Structure formats: C-alpha cells, structure tokens
Short mmCIF file of C-alpha atoms and ligand atoms in Angstrom, two decimals:
data_model
loop_
_atom_site.label_atom_id
_atom_site.label_comp_id
_atom_site.label_asym_id
_atom_site.label_seq_id
_atom_site.Cartn_x
_atom_site.Cartn_y
_atom_site.Cartn_z
CA UNK A 1 14.74 -27.86 -7.57
CA UNK A 2 11.15 -28.89 -6.47
CA UNK A 3 8.49 -27.25 -4.16
CA UNK A 4 7.67 -29.91 -1.49
CA UNK A 5 5.78 -28.12 0.79
CA UNK A 6 3.69 -24.77 1.09
CA UNK A 7 2.57 -23.60 4.28
CA UNK A 8 -0.34 -20.71 5.22
CA UNK A 9 0.69 -18.90 8.38
CA UNK A 10 -1.94 -16.54 9.57
CA UNK A 11 -0.76 -14.53 12.74
CA UNK A 12 -1.83 -11.74 14.47
CA UNK A 13 0.64 -9.63 16.36
CA UNK A 14 -0.22 -6.01 16.19
CA UNK A 15 -2.52 -6.77 13.15
CA UNK A 16 -3.68 -9.98 11.02
CA UNK A 17 -0.70 -11.20 8.43
CA UNK A 18 -1.29 -13.91 5.88
CA UNK A 19 1.92 -15.43 5.42
CA UNK A 20 3.13 -18.24 2.55
CA UNK A 21 5.94 -20.33 3.25
CA UNK A 22 7.22 -22.47 0.20
CA UNK A 23 9.86 -25.03 0.87
CA UNK A 24 12.19 -26.88 -1.68
CA UNK A 25 13.60 -29.92 -1.64
CA UNK A 26 16.96 -28.40 -1.57
CA UNK A 27 16.12 -26.92 1.66
CA UNK A 28 15.29 -23.36 0.78
CA UNK A 29 12.45 -21.86 1.59
CA UNK A 30 10.62 -18.62 0.37
CA UNK A 31 8.14 -16.06 1.82
CA UNK A 32 5.36 -14.32 0.20
CA UNK A 33 2.42 -11.88 1.88
CA UNK A 34 -0.98 -12.47 1.15
CA UNK A 35 -2.32 -10.12 3.58
CA UNK A 36 -5.82 -8.52 2.67
CA UNK A 37 -7.38 -6.40 5.14
CA UNK A 38 -10.31 -7.28 6.74
CA UNK A 39 -10.52 -10.54 4.05
CA UNK A 40 -7.47 -12.41 5.37
CA UNK A 41 -9.10 -15.56 6.18
CA UNK A 42 -10.49 -15.66 2.23
CA UNK A 43 -6.81 -15.76 0.93
CA UNK A 44 -5.64 -18.01 3.48
CA UNK A 45 -8.33 -20.44 2.32
CA UNK A 46 -7.78 -19.47 -1.21
CA UNK A 47 -3.80 -20.54 -1.14
CA UNK A 48 -4.33 -23.43 1.19
CA UNK A 49 -7.74 -25.05 -0.77
CA UNK A 50 -6.79 -24.17 -4.07
CA UNK A 51 -3.34 -23.22 -4.61
CA UNK A 52 -1.14 -25.11 -2.48
CA UNK A 53 -1.89 -28.45 -4.16
CA UNK A 54 -1.09 -26.81 -7.24
CA UNK A 55 2.38 -26.04 -6.25
CA UNK A 56 3.78 -29.26 -4.65
CA UNK A 57 6.14 -31.03 -7.38
CA UNK A 58 6.58 -27.66 -9.46
CA UNK A 59 10.12 -26.08 -10.16
CA UNK A 60 10.34 -23.04 -8.16
CA UNK A 61 12.21 -21.31 -10.75
CA UNK A 62 9.64 -21.20 -13.27
CA UNK A 63 8.18 -17.89 -11.76
CA UNK A 64 6.46 -16.47 -15.30
CA UNK A 65 5.23 -19.82 -15.75
CA UNK A 66 3.70 -20.30 -12.18
CA UNK A 67 2.08 -17.16 -12.39
CA UNK A 68 0.57 -17.36 -15.91
CA UNK A 69 -0.96 -21.01 -14.77
CA UNK A 70 -2.16 -19.42 -11.60
CA UNK A 71 -4.11 -16.70 -13.13
CA UNK A 72 -5.46 -18.59 -16.26
CA UNK A 73 -6.19 -22.16 -14.90
CA UNK A 74 -8.36 -20.68 -12.44
CA UNK A 75 -10.73 -19.55 -15.20
CA UNK A 76 -11.96 -16.98 -12.84
CA UNK A 77 -9.57 -14.27 -13.45
CA UNK A 78 -8.50 -10.99 -11.37
CA UNK A 79 -10.17 -9.89 -8.00
CA UNK A 80 -8.45 -8.80 -4.68
CA UNK A 81 -8.51 -12.38 -3.17
CA UNK A 82 -7.19 -14.08 -5.96
CA UNK A 83 -4.51 -11.66 -7.13
CA UNK A 84 -3.47 -11.31 -3.18
CA UNK A 85 -2.91 -15.20 -3.32
CA UNK A 86 -0.85 -15.23 -6.60
CA UNK A 87 1.24 -12.20 -5.22
CA UNK A 88 1.72 -14.31 -2.46
CA UNK A 89 3.08 -17.13 -4.59
CA UNK A 90 5.07 -14.93 -6.58
CA UNK A 91 6.77 -13.05 -4.05
CA UNK A 92 8.01 -16.48 -2.48
CA UNK A 93 9.19 -17.98 -5.75
CA UNK A 94 11.26 -14.77 -6.30
CA UNK A 95 12.61 -15.22 -2.76
CA UNK A 96 13.66 -18.51 -3.54
CA UNK A 97 15.31 -17.45 -6.67
CA UNK A 98 17.28 -15.11 -5.57
CA UNK A 99 18.31 -17.50 -2.15
CA UNK A 100 19.53 -19.50 -4.94
CA UNK A 101 21.56 -17.18 -6.82
CA UNK A 102 23.23 -15.77 -3.49
CA UNK A 103 21.93 -12.15 -4.30
CA UNK A 104 19.56 -9.78 -2.74
CA UNK A 105 16.29 -9.79 -4.96
CA UNK A 106 17.05 -6.29 -6.48
CA UNK A 107 20.04 -7.69 -8.46
CA UNK A 108 18.00 -10.12 -10.14
CA UNK A 109 15.53 -7.31 -11.03
CA UNK A 110 18.67 -5.29 -12.96
CA UNK A 111 20.38 -4.22 -9.89
CA UNK A 112 20.11 -1.10 -7.89
CA UNK A 113 18.70 2.16 -10.08
CA UNK A 114 19.36 4.52 -6.78
CA UNK A 115 21.11 4.44 -3.33
CA UNK A 116 18.09 4.92 -1.00
CA UNK A 117 14.59 5.04 -1.45
CA UNK A 118 12.59 7.92 -0.45
CA UNK A 119 10.02 7.56 1.87
CA UNK A 120 6.79 9.34 3.20
CA UNK A 121 5.26 8.97 6.75
CA UNK A 122 1.68 9.68 7.90
CA UNK A 123 1.00 12.97 10.11
CA UNK A 124 -2.11 13.63 11.61
CA UNK A 125 -3.79 16.05 13.70
CA UNK A 126 -7.07 16.52 15.13
CA UNK A 127 -6.59 20.22 14.90
CA UNK A 128 -3.54 22.32 13.53
CA UNK A 129 -1.53 21.83 16.83
CA UNK A 130 -1.45 18.34 16.75
CA UNK A 131 -1.06 18.08 13.53
CA UNK A 132 1.78 20.35 13.49
CA UNK A 133 3.37 18.23 16.36
CA UNK A 134 2.88 14.80 14.33
CA UNK A 135 4.97 16.54 11.41
CA UNK A 136 7.71 17.26 13.66
CA UNK A 137 7.41 13.92 15.07
CA UNK A 138 7.95 12.61 11.62
CA UNK A 139 10.51 14.65 10.44
CA UNK A 140 12.30 13.61 13.67
CA UNK A 141 12.08 10.53 12.83
CA UNK A 142 13.93 11.34 9.52
CA UNK A 143 11.32 11.26 6.99
CA UNK A 144 11.69 13.79 4.11
CA UNK A 145 8.17 13.90 2.75
CA UNK A 146 4.84 13.89 4.55
CA UNK A 147 1.72 12.88 4.25
CA UNK A 148 -0.97 15.16 6.13
CA UNK A 149 -4.62 14.03 7.47
CA UNK A 150 -6.60 16.10 9.46
CA UNK A 151 -10.03 15.96 11.30
CA UNK A 152 -12.79 17.97 9.93
CA UNK A 153 -15.06 20.33 12.06
CA UNK A 154 -18.38 18.36 11.92
CA UNK A 155 -17.36 15.03 11.10
CA UNK A 156 -16.67 12.58 14.30
CA UNK A 157 -14.22 10.09 12.57
CA UNK A 158 -12.19 10.97 9.76
CA UNK A 159 -9.93 8.34 7.96
CA UNK A 160 -6.10 8.46 8.71
CA UNK A 161 -6.28 10.56 11.80
CA UNK A 162 -4.42 8.88 14.43
CA UNK A 163 -6.76 8.67 17.29
CA UNK A 164 -3.89 8.77 20.29
CA UNK A 165 -0.51 7.88 21.63
CA UNK A 166 -0.08 4.18 22.07
CA UNK A 167 0.04 2.51 25.49
CA UNK A 168 4.03 2.89 25.23
CA UNK A 169 3.91 6.82 25.25
CA UNK A 170 4.97 6.60 21.56
CA UNK A 171 2.21 7.91 19.01
CA UNK A 172 1.47 4.94 16.71
CA UNK A 173 0.47 5.57 12.89
CA UNK A 174 -2.71 5.46 12.03
CA UNK A 175 -4.15 1.39 11.79
CA UNK A 176 -7.53 1.87 10.01
CA UNK A 177 -8.38 -1.93 10.87
CA UNK A 178 -10.07 -2.35 14.38
CA UNK A 179 -10.39 -5.44 16.03
CA UNK A 180 -14.08 -5.73 16.54
CA UNK A 181 -16.20 -8.49 15.18
CA UNK A 182 -18.00 -6.01 12.92
CA UNK A 183 -17.04 -3.18 10.89
CA UNK A 184 -17.02 0.03 12.70
CA UNK A 185 -19.14 3.12 11.52
CA UNK A 186 -17.97 6.27 10.57
CA UNK A 187 -19.24 9.71 9.10
CA UNK A 188 -18.70 11.73 6.23
CA UNK A 189 -19.21 15.45 4.77
CA UNK A 190 -17.79 15.94 1.52
CA UNK A 191 -18.73 19.69 1.52
CA UNK A 192 -17.46 20.08 5.26
CA UNK A 193 -14.04 18.27 4.00
CA UNK A 194 -13.88 20.70 0.87
CA UNK A 195 -14.24 23.59 3.00
CA UNK A 196 -11.55 22.77 5.73
CA UNK A 197 -8.98 20.98 3.92
CA UNK A 198 -7.25 24.19 1.86
CA UNK A 199 -6.98 25.93 5.14
CA UNK A 200 -4.93 23.29 6.83
CA UNK A 201 -2.58 22.93 3.94
CA UNK A 202 -2.57 26.55 3.88
CA UNK A 203 -1.34 26.78 7.68
CA UNK A 204 1.24 23.51 7.00
CA UNK A 205 3.01 25.52 4.36
CA UNK A 206 3.02 28.53 6.35
CA UNK A 207 4.34 26.66 9.39
CA UNK A 208 6.81 24.50 7.49
CA UNK A 209 7.96 26.41 4.45
CA UNK A 210 7.70 25.53 0.51
CA UNK A 211 10.46 22.82 0.42
CA UNK A 212 9.05 19.66 2.27
CA UNK A 213 7.14 17.59 0.05
CA UNK A 214 3.59 17.21 1.37
CA UNK A 215 0.89 14.64 0.26
CA UNK A 216 -2.73 13.80 0.96
CA UNK A 217 -5.04 11.13 0.60
CA UNK A 218 -8.73 11.84 -0.16
CA UNK A 219 -9.59 7.76 0.18
CA UNK A 220 -12.32 7.57 -2.92
CA UNK A 221 -14.71 9.63 -1.10
CA UNK A 222 -15.44 12.52 -3.70
CA UNK A 223 -17.34 13.03 -7.13
CA UNK A 224 -15.27 14.09 -9.99
CA UNK A 225 -16.01 17.61 -9.78
CA UNK A 226 -15.56 17.69 -6.06
CA UNK A 227 -11.99 16.14 -6.80
CA UNK A 228 -11.37 18.88 -9.56
CA UNK A 229 -12.30 21.57 -7.20
CA UNK A 230 -9.85 20.27 -4.25
CA UNK A 231 -7.34 19.57 -6.91
CA UNK A 232 -7.61 23.44 -7.68
CA UNK A 233 -7.97 24.52 -4.32
CA UNK A 234 -4.48 22.79 -3.46
CA UNK A 235 -2.37 24.16 -6.07
CA UNK A 236 -1.09 26.71 -4.23
CA UNK A 237 0.46 24.50 -1.47
CA UNK A 238 2.18 22.48 -4.42
CA UNK A 239 1.51 18.84 -3.28
CA UNK A 240 3.46 16.08 -3.94
CA UNK A 241 0.14 14.08 -4.86
CA UNK A 242 -3.41 13.86 -3.71
CA UNK A 243 -4.32 10.18 -3.79
CA UNK A 244 -7.39 8.32 -4.28
CA UNK A 245 -9.43 11.57 -5.36
CA UNK A 246 -12.43 9.54 -6.68
CA UNK A 247 -13.29 5.88 -6.40
CA UNK A 248 -11.36 5.22 -9.80
CA UNK A 249 -12.90 1.79 -11.00
CA UNK A 250 -14.59 4.49 -12.99
CA UNK A 251 -11.48 5.51 -14.85
CA UNK A 252 -13.10 7.99 -17.24
CA UNK A 253 -13.55 10.35 -14.62
CA UNK A 254 -10.09 11.12 -13.84
CA UNK A 255 -10.25 12.91 -17.37
CA UNK A 256 -12.52 15.41 -15.93
CA UNK A 257 -10.55 15.81 -12.94
CA UNK A 258 -7.56 16.36 -15.23
CA UNK A 259 -8.87 19.09 -17.05
CA UNK A 260 -9.04 21.07 -14.20
CA UNK A 261 -6.16 20.95 -11.90
CA UNK A 262 -2.11 20.21 -11.97
CA UNK A 263 -2.26 18.86 -8.64
CA UNK A 264 -0.18 15.42 -9.41
CA UNK A 265 -2.85 12.44 -8.90
CA UNK A 266 -2.06 9.33 -7.46
CA UNK A 267 -4.20 6.05 -7.49
CA UNK A 268 -4.47 2.57 -7.45
CA UNK A 269 -4.18 1.12 -4.08
CA UNK A 270 -7.31 -1.23 -4.36
CA UNK A 271 -6.57 -1.95 -7.83
CA UNK A 272 -5.01 -5.61 -8.35
CA UNK A 273 -4.35 -5.75 -12.29
CA UNK A 274 -2.66 -3.84 -15.07
CA UNK A 275 -5.84 -3.59 -16.65
CA UNK A 276 -7.70 -1.28 -14.00
CA UNK A 277 -5.01 0.74 -15.17
CA UNK A 278 -5.22 0.82 -18.86
CA UNK A 279 -7.27 4.33 -19.47
CA UNK A 280 -5.66 5.69 -16.55
CA UNK A 281 -1.91 5.32 -17.98
CA UNK A 282 -2.83 5.49 -21.57
CA UNK A 283 -4.25 8.87 -21.32
CA UNK A 284 -1.72 10.00 -18.75
CA UNK A 285 -4.69 10.83 -15.83
CA UNK A 286 -2.71 9.84 -13.05
CA UNK A 287 0.98 10.51 -12.35
CA UNK A 288 1.79 7.75 -9.75
CA UNK A 289 0.82 4.22 -9.50
CA UNK A 290 -0.15 3.32 -5.99
CA UNK A 291 -0.63 -0.17 -6.17
CA UNK A 292 0.57 -2.87 -3.49
CA UNK A 293 3.06 -5.40 -4.64
CA UNK A 294 1.04 -7.93 -2.26
CA UNK A 295 -2.33 -7.01 -3.89
CA UNK A 296 -1.27 -6.58 -7.49
CA UNK A 297 0.08 -10.01 -8.68
CA UNK A 298 3.68 -9.78 -6.85
CA UNK A 299 6.62 -8.55 -8.20
CA UNK A 300 6.10 -10.15 -11.82
CA UNK A 301 2.99 -8.52 -12.66
CA UNK A 302 3.92 -4.91 -10.73
CA UNK A 303 7.12 -5.17 -13.32
CA UNK A 304 5.16 -5.02 -15.99
CA UNK A 305 2.72 -2.31 -14.84
CA UNK A 306 5.35 -0.18 -13.93
CA UNK A 307 7.37 -0.94 -17.20
CA UNK A 308 4.22 0.32 -18.99
CA UNK A 309 3.46 3.40 -16.80
CA UNK A 310 7.14 4.14 -17.50
CA UNK A 311 6.24 4.91 -21.08
CA UNK A 312 3.90 7.77 -20.11
CA UNK A 313 6.59 9.50 -17.29
CA UNK A 314 4.30 8.06 -14.62
CA UNK A 315 6.26 6.85 -11.61
CA UNK A 316 5.49 4.03 -8.57
CA UNK A 317 4.13 5.04 -5.09
CA UNK A 318 3.83 1.41 -3.89
CA UNK A 319 1.45 1.05 -1.25
CA UNK A 320 3.26 0.58 2.13
CA UNK A 321 0.64 0.79 5.19
CA UNK A 322 0.82 -1.49 8.08
CA UNK A 323 -1.43 -4.05 6.45
CA UNK A 324 1.36 -4.81 3.89
CA UNK A 325 3.44 -7.29 6.07
CA UNK A 326 7.23 -6.73 6.31
CA UNK A 327 7.45 -9.51 3.99
CA UNK A 328 5.41 -7.39 1.52
CA UNK A 329 7.36 -4.27 2.37
CA UNK A 330 10.39 -6.18 1.43
CA UNK A 331 9.42 -6.92 -2.10
CA UNK A 332 8.31 -3.32 -2.47
CA UNK A 333 11.84 -2.41 -1.53
CA UNK A 334 13.69 -4.53 -3.93
CA UNK A 335 11.49 -3.42 -6.60
CA UNK A 336 11.98 0.32 -5.61
CA UNK A 337 15.21 0.23 -5.64
CA UNK A 338 16.08 -1.19 -9.08
CA UNK A 339 13.42 0.32 -11.31
CA UNK A 340 13.92 3.42 -13.11
CA UNK A 341 10.63 5.28 -12.69
CA UNK A 342 10.48 5.26 -9.06
CA UNK A 343 8.24 7.91 -7.43
CA UNK A 344 8.19 7.27 -3.57
CA UNK A 345 7.53 4.22 -0.95
CA UNK A 346 4.80 4.89 1.56
CA UNK A 347 6.23 3.41 4.99
CA UNK A 348 4.01 3.71 8.07
CA UNK A 349 6.09 1.32 10.23
CA UNK A 350 5.13 -1.63 12.10
CA UNK A 351 4.80 -2.37 15.88
CA UNK A 352 7.01 -4.02 18.03
CA UNK A 353 5.08 -7.56 17.92
CA UNK A 354 5.26 -7.63 14.09
CA UNK A 355 8.77 -6.89 14.04
CA UNK A 356 9.48 -9.74 16.50
CA UNK A 357 7.60 -12.32 14.24
CA UNK A 358 9.33 -10.91 10.86
CA UNK A 359 12.85 -10.40 11.48
CA UNK A 360 13.80 -7.67 8.56
CA UNK A 361 16.98 -6.82 7.10
CA UNK A 362 15.77 -3.49 5.27
CA UNK A 363 16.82 -0.09 7.02
CA UNK A 364 15.33 3.52 7.24
CA UNK A 365 18.09 6.12 7.54
CA UNK A 366 17.82 9.60 7.14
CA UNK A 367 14.36 9.31 5.15
CA UNK A 368 15.58 6.90 2.95
CA UNK A 369 14.65 2.94 2.92
CA UNK A 370 17.12 0.17 1.56
CA UNK A 371 16.39 -3.55 1.38
CA UNK A 372 19.51 -4.68 2.76
CA UNK A 373 22.40 -7.21 1.11
CA UNK A 374 20.73 -10.52 2.44
CA UNK A 375 20.19 -12.96 -0.30
CA UNK A 376 16.59 -13.12 -1.18
CA UNK A 377 14.21 -10.66 0.36
CA UNK A 378 15.86 -10.32 3.55
CA UNK A 379 12.89 -11.34 5.93
CA UNK A 380 12.70 -14.22 8.12
CA UNK A 381 9.71 -15.49 9.79
CA UNK A 382 9.69 -16.82 13.54
CA UNK A 383 7.17 -19.48 13.35
CA UNK A 384 7.09 -20.04 17.26
CA UNK A 385 6.24 -16.12 18.17
CA UNK A 386 3.80 -16.23 15.15
CA UNK A 387 1.82 -19.12 16.78
CA UNK A 388 1.59 -17.36 20.12
CA UNK A 389 -0.63 -14.61 18.05
CA UNK A 390 -3.72 -16.30 16.60
CA UNK A 391 -6.14 -14.68 14.15
CA UNK A 392 -8.24 -11.96 15.46
CA UNK A 393 -11.28 -10.91 13.82
CA UNK A 394 -10.70 -6.87 12.36
CA UNK A 395 -12.47 -5.11 10.26
CA UNK A 396 -11.93 -1.75 8.15
CA UNK A 397 -14.52 0.97 9.29
CA UNK A 398 -17.39 2.09 6.67
CA UNK A 399 -18.98 5.55 6.46
CA UNK A 400 -22.69 6.51 6.53
CA UNK A 401 -23.71 10.09 5.60
CA UNK A 402 -25.86 12.49 8.07
CA UNK A 403 -29.19 10.95 6.28
CA UNK A 404 -28.00 7.48 6.38
CA UNK A 405 -26.48 6.56 3.07
CA UNK A 406 -23.68 4.59 2.90
CA UNK A 407 -20.83 6.26 1.36
CA UNK A 408 -17.51 5.05 0.25
CA UNK A 409 -14.94 4.96 2.84
O1 EZ4 B 1 -6.58 2.89 4.14
O2 EZ4 B 1 -4.21 0.35 3.51
O3 EZ4 B 1 -2.90 5.02 1.60
N1 EZ4 B 1 -2.84 4.54 2.32
C1 EZ4 B 1 -4.04 4.11 2.71
C2 EZ4 B 1 -4.16 2.81 3.57
C3 EZ4 B 1 -5.76 2.06 3.48
C4 EZ4 B 1 -5.25 0.90 4.25
C5 EZ4 B 1 -6.54 -0.32 3.86
O4 EZ4 B 1 -6.35 -1.53 4.15
O5 EZ4 B 1 -5.05 4.54 2.00
O6 EZ4 B 1 -4.00 3.64 5.14
CO1 CO B 2 -4.56 5.57 0.60
#
C-alpha cells in the first residue's frame, strides 16, 4: 500500500481545527488531528509545506519508521508545532492500519483492558449557587467525576469559569479561546486565589458528600511554595487530582510541592515529549500524565510515555478539552481502553456544529466513554460541511497582575 495524497483541512465549526487526511492507493483514508489552540495555521503550514511532500509514496503501514523519520530528519526536535504535526500523521496512519485490519484501533493496541472509560467534566461557577448548579447539571449528564473551577473575589476573569449559557439555553462548557484578532487580557492574584479556593472545596464537599471524585486545575499560576500550601490546604477535601500547580517546565520544582502534600498531582497538557517528564516520572513527583495524544506525537509516542509512567504506578489523565478535535478524542479513547495504567479521561464535549463536521462513533453512557467498534478510529470528516466554516482568528487569553506584570495564564 502507498500514500497517494495528504490533505490539510482547516475548519472552524465551533472553534478552529486542523485535520490531516491521508489517502492510500487502495482507497483507504486516515484522519489525524493537528489542532494547536491559537497556533493552528503554524501546524497547517508545517504539515502542508514540509511534511506532506515526505509522505507521498510511503508505505502507510510503517508507522514507527515514519514517526522516527519525521522526528529525526527535521533535525530541529520537539516543540508544540512539530510534535502536533507528527501526531497528526501518526494518528492518521493508525487509523489506516486499523481500517486495513478491519478492527477498531484499540484491538491493535492490545485489546480492551476495561469495559468503559471514566470521564470527568468541567463544572464551574461565579459563586457557590452557580457552581452547585453546574455540578448538578454535570451529574445529570452522567458524569461521575467533576472538575471544579470558581471565580475568585477581586479577580475579574478566571480561567475555567463558563461565562454564560449558550444561545440554545444550554450551558456550554468553558471554551478558553476567544474569536478575537488579539488575545484577551485577564487578571490574576495568587494570594486571593489561595485564600478562596479551600473554602469553595469545603462547601462542595459539604453539599455533595465524600464520594464524588473532585478535580481542580491550577493552570500553571503558582510558585512551588504556593502550590505546596494549596495542596496541603486541600487535603481534607480528598481531591482526585490538583492539575498544573506550577509551570512545570521546571520539573525540579515538583520535589518541593511533593514534600509538603499528599494531594495527587497531574501535569503535562502543555508538554510534547517524554523528555518533559523524565524527572517527574523517575522521581515519582506526579500521579497522572496529562499529555494530549495530539500534542505529544500521537499514539506511538504516548504509548511509550505511558508505559514508562506505568513502571512508577503513574496513570493516564489524557487531555480532552474542546481544542482536541473528535479525531484526537477518538485516538485518546482507543488508547485509554487498551492501556493498563488508565486513570481518567477529560471530556468537555464539542458543540453541535463540530459534531456535524466530524461524525463520531464513540459513546458516553452513565459517565463512561467508549470508542465504539468501527474499524479504525471511528470518526468521519464531512469535508463539504467543514468547507462551510473557514478559519477564524482565535486566541487564548493572557494574564497581567495588578501592577501590569505579565503572568502565566
Ligand atoms: O486551557 O485546552 O485541563 N484543561 C485545560 C484546557 C486548556 C486548553 C488550552 O488550549 O487546561 O482547558
Ligand atoms: Co488543564
């Protein structure tokens, strides 16, 4: 079998997505997700200008060889744009291989290790009544694990708080990228946040009881000693995890956090290779790996990363916000079902237009996801519908402190 075409399709139904479609001489096609929030066109160019010409004529079955070739022949290694592009190729090739085998992808990864994939949803509120309402709504949707994000007195706009209900009256989960030509400015105050958050978790525990798994995302805003303090303060509320407590490109910082708290830690949604985790995993400084299949080199690289983590009883918590397209979500679900050290899967749910562009066979039943039994990934792209929604500039916000200093967002 030979690759005869590779097309990069950029579309913006509810948000921007970069999709790679690889076509073979036998008529099989495979899809990969190369979406990188706020930098979509860079990945599209990397693929179209520099990767597609390398793919034409290659044997699509040689996935490992293609991965190594794309990684090493570029000379310039790693980085979010490169690794998102490699991931798109890798996932599209796995889709083709599984279709050629007539099996859902998880079968090629060793078969199912569980019957369903526990997912968590994003609840949020500007105050406690709104937050409780959001948690109840997520429980009604079937979620059995809930991420809790809240506004903070004195801060105008905080990451993770759904602004308002959608036009259809339903609450749409928080989508951080805004369709504006420039990134929006938000504000931040770590001391106000550290004072407020434990009270919110106390109230949520009092309202919803001890059993419900609760998660929280610190979104890279704290120093190590602040993160240590927060982890300690949240211990009575038994979090499933505290995510991205510090900007973890400084892996050593987690030693300090770890010395002070038993709150489980999850890190890695902005990482793109196993090298970003070397110290974190080897020294058991985290409990969950947050990488996205789409940002960390695809199924091939994620499998190796998660096998490395498994040696240290570290589990998966694969990134699944709306900026992972249904193609990227499906790839994550096949991996989740197959690996032994599965932890939990983030699942924000896409909007109606996205679901029109990407026809999906994965299911969400009673809080559990399943990738379905279609050969391959189980996702089809409707290119005609996609063409109705051209790229729209959209950016993640950024933070400034009260004195005007730029802060991590
Ligand atoms: O802010 O995916 O845990 N989930 C997150 C996400 C990220 C966005 C950035 O593109 O932190 O909501
Ligand atoms: Co996060």
